[in-house]
PDB file of C-alpha atoms in Angstrom:
ATOM      1  CA  PRO S 570     -11.550  19.094  -1.737  1.00  0.00           C
ATOM      2  CA  GLU S 571     -13.040  17.159  -4.696  1.00  0.00           C
ATOM      3  CA  ILE S 572     -11.310  13.934  -3.661  1.00  0.00           C
ATOM      4  CA  ILE S 573     -12.519  14.358  -0.076  1.00  0.00           C
ATOM      5  CA  LYS S 574     -16.105  14.776  -1.307  1.00  0.00           C
ATOM      6  CA  ALA S 575     -15.729  11.712  -3.540  1.00  0.00           C
ATOM      7  CA  VAL S 576     -14.474   9.635  -0.596  1.00  0.00           C
ATOM      8  CA  LYS S 577     -17.255  10.838   1.709  1.00  0.00           C
ATOM      9  CA  ASP S 578     -19.916  10.184  -0.952  1.00  0.00           C
ATOM     10  CA  LYS S 579     -18.988   6.494  -1.185  1.00  0.00           C
ATOM     11  CA  PRO S 580     -21.431   4.114   0.523  1.00  0.00           C
ATOM     12  CA  TYR S 581     -18.688   2.750   2.783  1.00  0.00           C
ATOM     13  CA  ASN S 582     -17.901   3.185   6.446  1.00  0.00           C
ATOM     14  CA  TYR S 583     -14.159   3.793   6.469  1.00  0.00           C
ATOM     15  CA  SER S 584     -12.436   2.817   9.694  1.00  0.00           C
ATOM     16  CA  THR S 585      -8.922   3.946   8.764  1.00  0.00           C
ATOM     17  CA  HIS S 586      -7.267   6.067   6.120  1.00  0.00           C
ATOM     18  CA  ILE S 587      -3.620   5.157   5.550  1.00  0.00           C
ATOM     19  CA  ALA S 588      -1.093   7.598   4.113  1.00  0.00           C
ATOM     20  CA  PRO S 589       2.506   6.986   3.025  1.00  0.00           C
ATOM     21  CA  HIS S 590       5.311   8.062   5.351  1.00  0.00           C
ATOM     22  CA  ASP S 591       6.001  11.175   3.276  1.00  0.00           C
ATOM     23  CA  ALA S 592       2.512  12.611   3.947  1.00  0.00           C
ATOM     24  CA  ARG S 593       4.119  14.492   6.837  1.00  0.00           C
ATOM     25  CA  VAL S 594       6.159  16.589   4.386  1.00  0.00           C
ATOM     26  CA  HIS S 595       5.300  20.286   4.504  1.00  0.00           C
ATOM     27  CA  GLU S 596       3.799  21.772   1.340  1.00  0.00           C
ATOM     28  CA  TYR S 597       5.596  24.861   0.057  1.00  0.00           C
ATOM     29  CA  GLY S 598       2.432  26.815  -0.631  1.00  0.00           C
ATOM     30  CA  THR S 599       0.672  26.304   2.703  1.00  0.00           C
ATOM     31  CA  GLY S 600       3.472  25.336   5.061  1.00  0.00           C
ATOM     32  CA  GLN S 601       1.222  22.529   6.291  1.00  0.00           C
ATOM     33  CA  THR S 602       1.616  18.791   5.952  1.00  0.00           C
ATOM     34  CA  ARG S 603      -0.746  16.778   3.782  1.00  0.00           C
ATOM     35  CA  VAL S 604      -1.957  15.086   6.970  1.00  0.00           C
ATOM     36  CA  GLU S 605      -2.835  18.475   8.499  1.00  0.00           C
ATOM     37  CA  ILE S 606      -4.630  19.617   5.351  1.00  0.00           C
ATOM     38  CA  ALA S 607      -6.649  16.383   5.195  1.00  0.00           C
ATOM     39  CA  ALA S 608      -7.547  16.638   8.905  1.00  0.00           C
ATOM     40  CA  LYS S 609      -9.003  20.105   8.320  1.00  0.00           C
ATOM     41  CA  LEU S 610     -11.162  18.544   5.601  1.00  0.00           C
ATOM     42  CA  GLY S 611     -12.360  15.776   7.940  1.00  0.00           C
ATOM     43  CA  ILE S 612     -10.029  12.922   6.926  1.00  0.00           C
ATOM     44  CA  ASN S 613      -7.687  11.628   9.615  1.00  0.00           C
ATOM     45  CA  PHE S 614      -4.763   9.573   8.380  1.00  0.00           C
ATOM     46  CA  ARG S 615      -2.662   6.898  10.003  1.00  0.00           C
ATOM     47  CA  ILE S 616       0.888   6.925   8.680  1.00  0.00           C
ATOM     48  CA  CYS S 617       2.320   3.800   7.095  1.00  0.00           C
ATOM     49  CA  PRO S 618       5.798   2.967   8.364  1.00  0.00           C
ATOM     50  CA  MET S 619       8.649   3.393   5.895  1.00  0.00           C
ATOM     51  CA  VAL S 620       9.633  -0.068   4.676  1.00  0.00           C
ATOM     52  CA  PRO S 621      11.912  -0.927   1.739  1.00  0.00           C
ATOM     53  CA  VAL S 622       9.772  -1.376  -1.392  1.00  0.00           C
ATOM     54  CA  MET S 623      10.943  -4.944  -2.006  1.00  0.00           C
ATOM     55  CA  ASP S 624      10.069  -5.956   1.582  1.00  0.00           C
ATOM     56  CA  GLY S 625       6.612  -4.474   1.077  1.00  0.00           C
ATOM     57  CA  ILE S 626       6.200  -6.358  -2.211  1.00  0.00           C
ATOM     58  CA  LYS S 627       7.236  -9.597  -0.498  1.00  0.00           C
ATOM     59  CA  ALA S 628       4.698  -8.843   2.258  1.00  0.00           C
ATOM     60  CA  VAL S 629       1.953  -8.422  -0.356  1.00  0.00           C
ATOM     61  CA  GLU S 630       2.924 -11.654  -2.112  1.00  0.00           C
ATOM     62  CA  SER S 631       2.776 -13.517   1.194  1.00  0.00           C
ATOM     63  CA  SER S 632      -0.501 -11.886   2.211  1.00  0.00           C
ATOM     64  CA  LEU S 633      -2.525 -12.375  -0.969  1.00  0.00           C
ATOM     65  CA  LYS S 634      -3.599 -15.888  -0.017  1.00  0.00           C
ATOM     66  CA  ARG S 635      -5.308 -14.407   3.065  1.00  0.00           C
ATOM     67  CA  CYS S 636      -7.180 -11.724   1.086  1.00  0.00           C
ATOM     68  CA  VAL S 637     -10.707 -11.816  -0.292  1.00  0.00           C
ATOM     69  CA  PHE S 638     -11.679  -9.449  -3.100  1.00  0.00           C
ATOM     70  CA  SER S 639     -15.033  -8.609  -4.664  1.00  0.00           C
ATOM     71  CA  ARG S 640     -14.652  -9.529  -8.326  1.00  0.00           C
ATOM     72  CA  ASP S 641     -16.925  -6.653  -9.411  1.00  0.00           C
ATOM     73  CA  LYS S 642     -15.995  -3.871  -6.974  1.00  0.00           C
ATOM     74  CA  CYS S 643     -12.249  -4.569  -7.141  1.00  0.00           C
ATOM     75  CA  LYS S 644     -11.956  -5.318 -10.861  1.00  0.00           C
ATOM     76  CA  VAL S 645      -9.553  -2.456 -11.639  1.00  0.00           C
ATOM     77  CA  GLY S 646      -7.476  -3.054  -8.489  1.00  0.00           C
ATOM     78  CA  ILE S 647      -7.164  -6.770  -9.215  1.00  0.00           C
ATOM     79  CA  GLU S 648      -6.038  -6.020 -12.767  1.00  0.00           C
ATOM     80  CA  ALA S 649      -3.500  -3.509 -11.424  1.00  0.00           C
ATOM     81  CA  LEU S 650      -2.037  -6.138  -9.089  1.00  0.00           C
ATOM     82  CA  ARG S 651      -1.867  -8.608 -11.989  1.00  0.00           C
ATOM     83  CA  GLN S 652      -0.011  -6.139 -14.216  1.00  0.00           C
ATOM     84  CA  TYR S 653       2.349  -4.697 -11.575  1.00  0.00           C
ATOM     85  CA  ARG S 654       5.878  -5.374 -12.787  1.00  0.00           C
ATOM     86  CA  SER S 655       9.510  -4.312 -12.676  1.00  0.00           C
ATOM     87  CA  GLU S 656      11.276  -2.047 -15.134  1.00  0.00           C
ATOM     88  CA  TYR S 657      12.866  -3.890 -18.047  1.00  0.00           C
ATOM     89  CA  ASN S 658      16.251  -2.794 -19.371  1.00  0.00           C
ATOM     90  CA  GLU S 659      16.317  -3.405 -23.132  1.00  0.00           C
ATOM     91  CA  LEU S 660      20.097  -3.002 -23.239  1.00  0.00           C
ATOM     92  CA  THR S 661      20.917  -5.611 -20.583  1.00  0.00           C
ATOM     93  CA  ARG S 662      17.726  -7.642 -21.122  1.00  0.00           C
ATOM     94  CA  VAL S 663      17.217  -7.806 -17.382  1.00  0.00           C
ATOM     95  CA  TYR S 664      14.356  -6.782 -15.098  1.00  0.00           C
ATOM     96  CA  SER S 665      15.410  -4.385 -12.380  1.00  0.00           C
ATOM     97  CA  ARG S 666      14.436  -4.603  -8.737  1.00  0.00           C
ATOM     98  CA  LYS S 667      12.675  -1.261  -9.166  1.00  0.00           C
ATOM     99  CA  PRO S 668       8.945  -1.401  -9.998  1.00  0.00           C
ATOM    100  CA  LEU S 669       7.830   0.227 -13.243  1.00  0.00           C
ATOM    101  CA  HIS S 670       5.912   3.453 -12.607  1.00  0.00           C
ATOM    102  CA  SER S 671       2.772   3.156 -14.717  1.00  0.00           C
ATOM    103  CA  TRP S 672      -1.007   3.194 -14.186  1.00  0.00           C
ATOM    104  CA  GLU S 673      -1.011   0.043 -12.068  1.00  0.00           C
ATOM    105  CA  SER S 674       1.732   1.169  -9.707  1.00  0.00           C
ATOM    106  CA  ASP S 675      -0.508   3.636  -7.818  1.00  0.00           C
ATOM    107  CA  TYR S 676      -3.066   0.916  -7.112  1.00  0.00           C
ATOM    108  CA  SER S 677      -0.388  -1.610  -6.190  1.00  0.00           C
ATOM    109  CA  ASP S 678       1.513   0.865  -4.015  1.00  0.00           C
ATOM    110  CA  ALA S 679      -1.699   1.684  -2.128  1.00  0.00           C
ATOM    111  CA  PHE S 680      -2.339  -2.017  -1.514  1.00  0.00           C
ATOM    112  CA  ARG S 681       1.283  -2.456  -0.406  1.00  0.00           C
ATOM    113  CA  MET S 682       0.848   0.408   2.086  1.00  0.00           C
ATOM    114  CA  PHE S 683      -2.292  -1.253   3.434  1.00  0.00           C
ATOM    115  CA  ILE S 684      -0.528  -4.587   3.947  1.00  0.00           C
ATOM    116  CA  VAL S 685       2.542  -2.994   5.550  1.00  0.00           C
ATOM    117  CA  TYR S 686       0.386  -0.823   7.834  1.00  0.00           C
ATOM    118  CA  MET S 687      -1.775  -3.767   8.892  1.00  0.00           C
ATOM    119  CA  ASP S 688       1.310  -5.909   9.544  1.00  0.00           C
ATOM    120  CA  GLY S 689       2.870  -3.238  11.746  1.00  0.00           C
ATOM    121  CA  GLY S 690       5.724  -2.115   9.550  1.00  0.00           C
ATOM    122  CA  GLN S 691       9.310  -3.192   9.234  1.00  0.00           C
ATOM    123  CA  LYS S 692       9.861  -4.188  12.843  1.00  0.00           C
ATOM    124  CA  ASN S 693       7.106  -6.802  12.515  1.00  0.00           C
ATOM    125  CA  LEU S 694       7.746  -7.964   8.948  1.00  0.00           C
ATOM    126  CA  LYS S 695       9.558 -11.243   9.416  1.00  0.00           C
ATOM    127  CA  PHE S 696      10.248 -13.495   6.450  1.00  0.00           C
ATOM    128  CA  ILE S 697      11.001 -17.218   6.609  1.00  0.00           C
ATOM    129  CA  ASP S 698      12.247 -18.661   3.310  1.00  0.00           C
ATOM    130  CA  GLY S 699      10.892 -15.626   1.460  1.00  0.00           C
ATOM    131  CA  VAL S 700       7.402 -15.923   2.978  1.00  0.00           C
ATOM    132  CA  LEU S 701       5.988 -13.476   5.489  1.00  0.00           C
ATOM    133  CA  ASP S 702       5.713 -15.155   8.899  1.00  0.00           C
ATOM    134  CA  TYR S 703       2.589 -14.032  10.740  1.00  0.00           C
ATOM    135  CA  SER S 704       3.030 -16.220  13.815  1.00  0.00           C
ATOM    136  CA  ALA S 705       4.666 -13.570  16.039  1.00  0.00           C
ATOM    137  CA  ARG S 706       2.205 -10.869  14.993  1.00  0.00           C
ATOM    138  CA  ASP S 707      -0.759 -13.186  15.444  1.00  0.00           C
ATOM    139  CA  ARG S 708       0.445 -14.254  18.899  1.00  0.00           C
ATOM    140  CA  ALA S 709       0.893 -10.597  19.865  1.00  0.00           C
ATOM    141  CA  MET S 710      -2.644  -9.780  18.696  1.00  0.00           C
ATOM    142  CA  ARG S 711      -4.096 -12.614  20.824  1.00  0.00           C
ATOM    143  CA  SER S 712      -2.193 -11.568  23.953  1.00  0.00           C
ATOM    144  CA  PRO S 713      -4.194  -9.640  26.573  1.00  0.00           C
TER     145      PRO S 713
END
């Protein structure tokens, strides 16, 4: 309830709240899903499609050039995106394909969910030479 109050007290008009695919998991204590609990508190979620993490990261990398951020309001989020990184294996001296779970990963994962949700999920994420191709999605959005 505190987080719901904090969200509602913000001076923003939220059009959509996006939750990860696992928000439909039933909680042991209540038997309800997180989506159901949030709905009772006045927050209605849209569910982000399940997409492999690396595809979502590639989607973010391709999308950043189309994004505009407020330097002041997004300072922490921008820093989180800058510091988001993979785990490093000291023994093999190699970075893994798995992102490091640290303070910046929650911010970066939330942004990744936003990009994946807005791009329609895996069925619409099409990469050409490692770059997300928006042409099919953009044509579909312009169609009557």
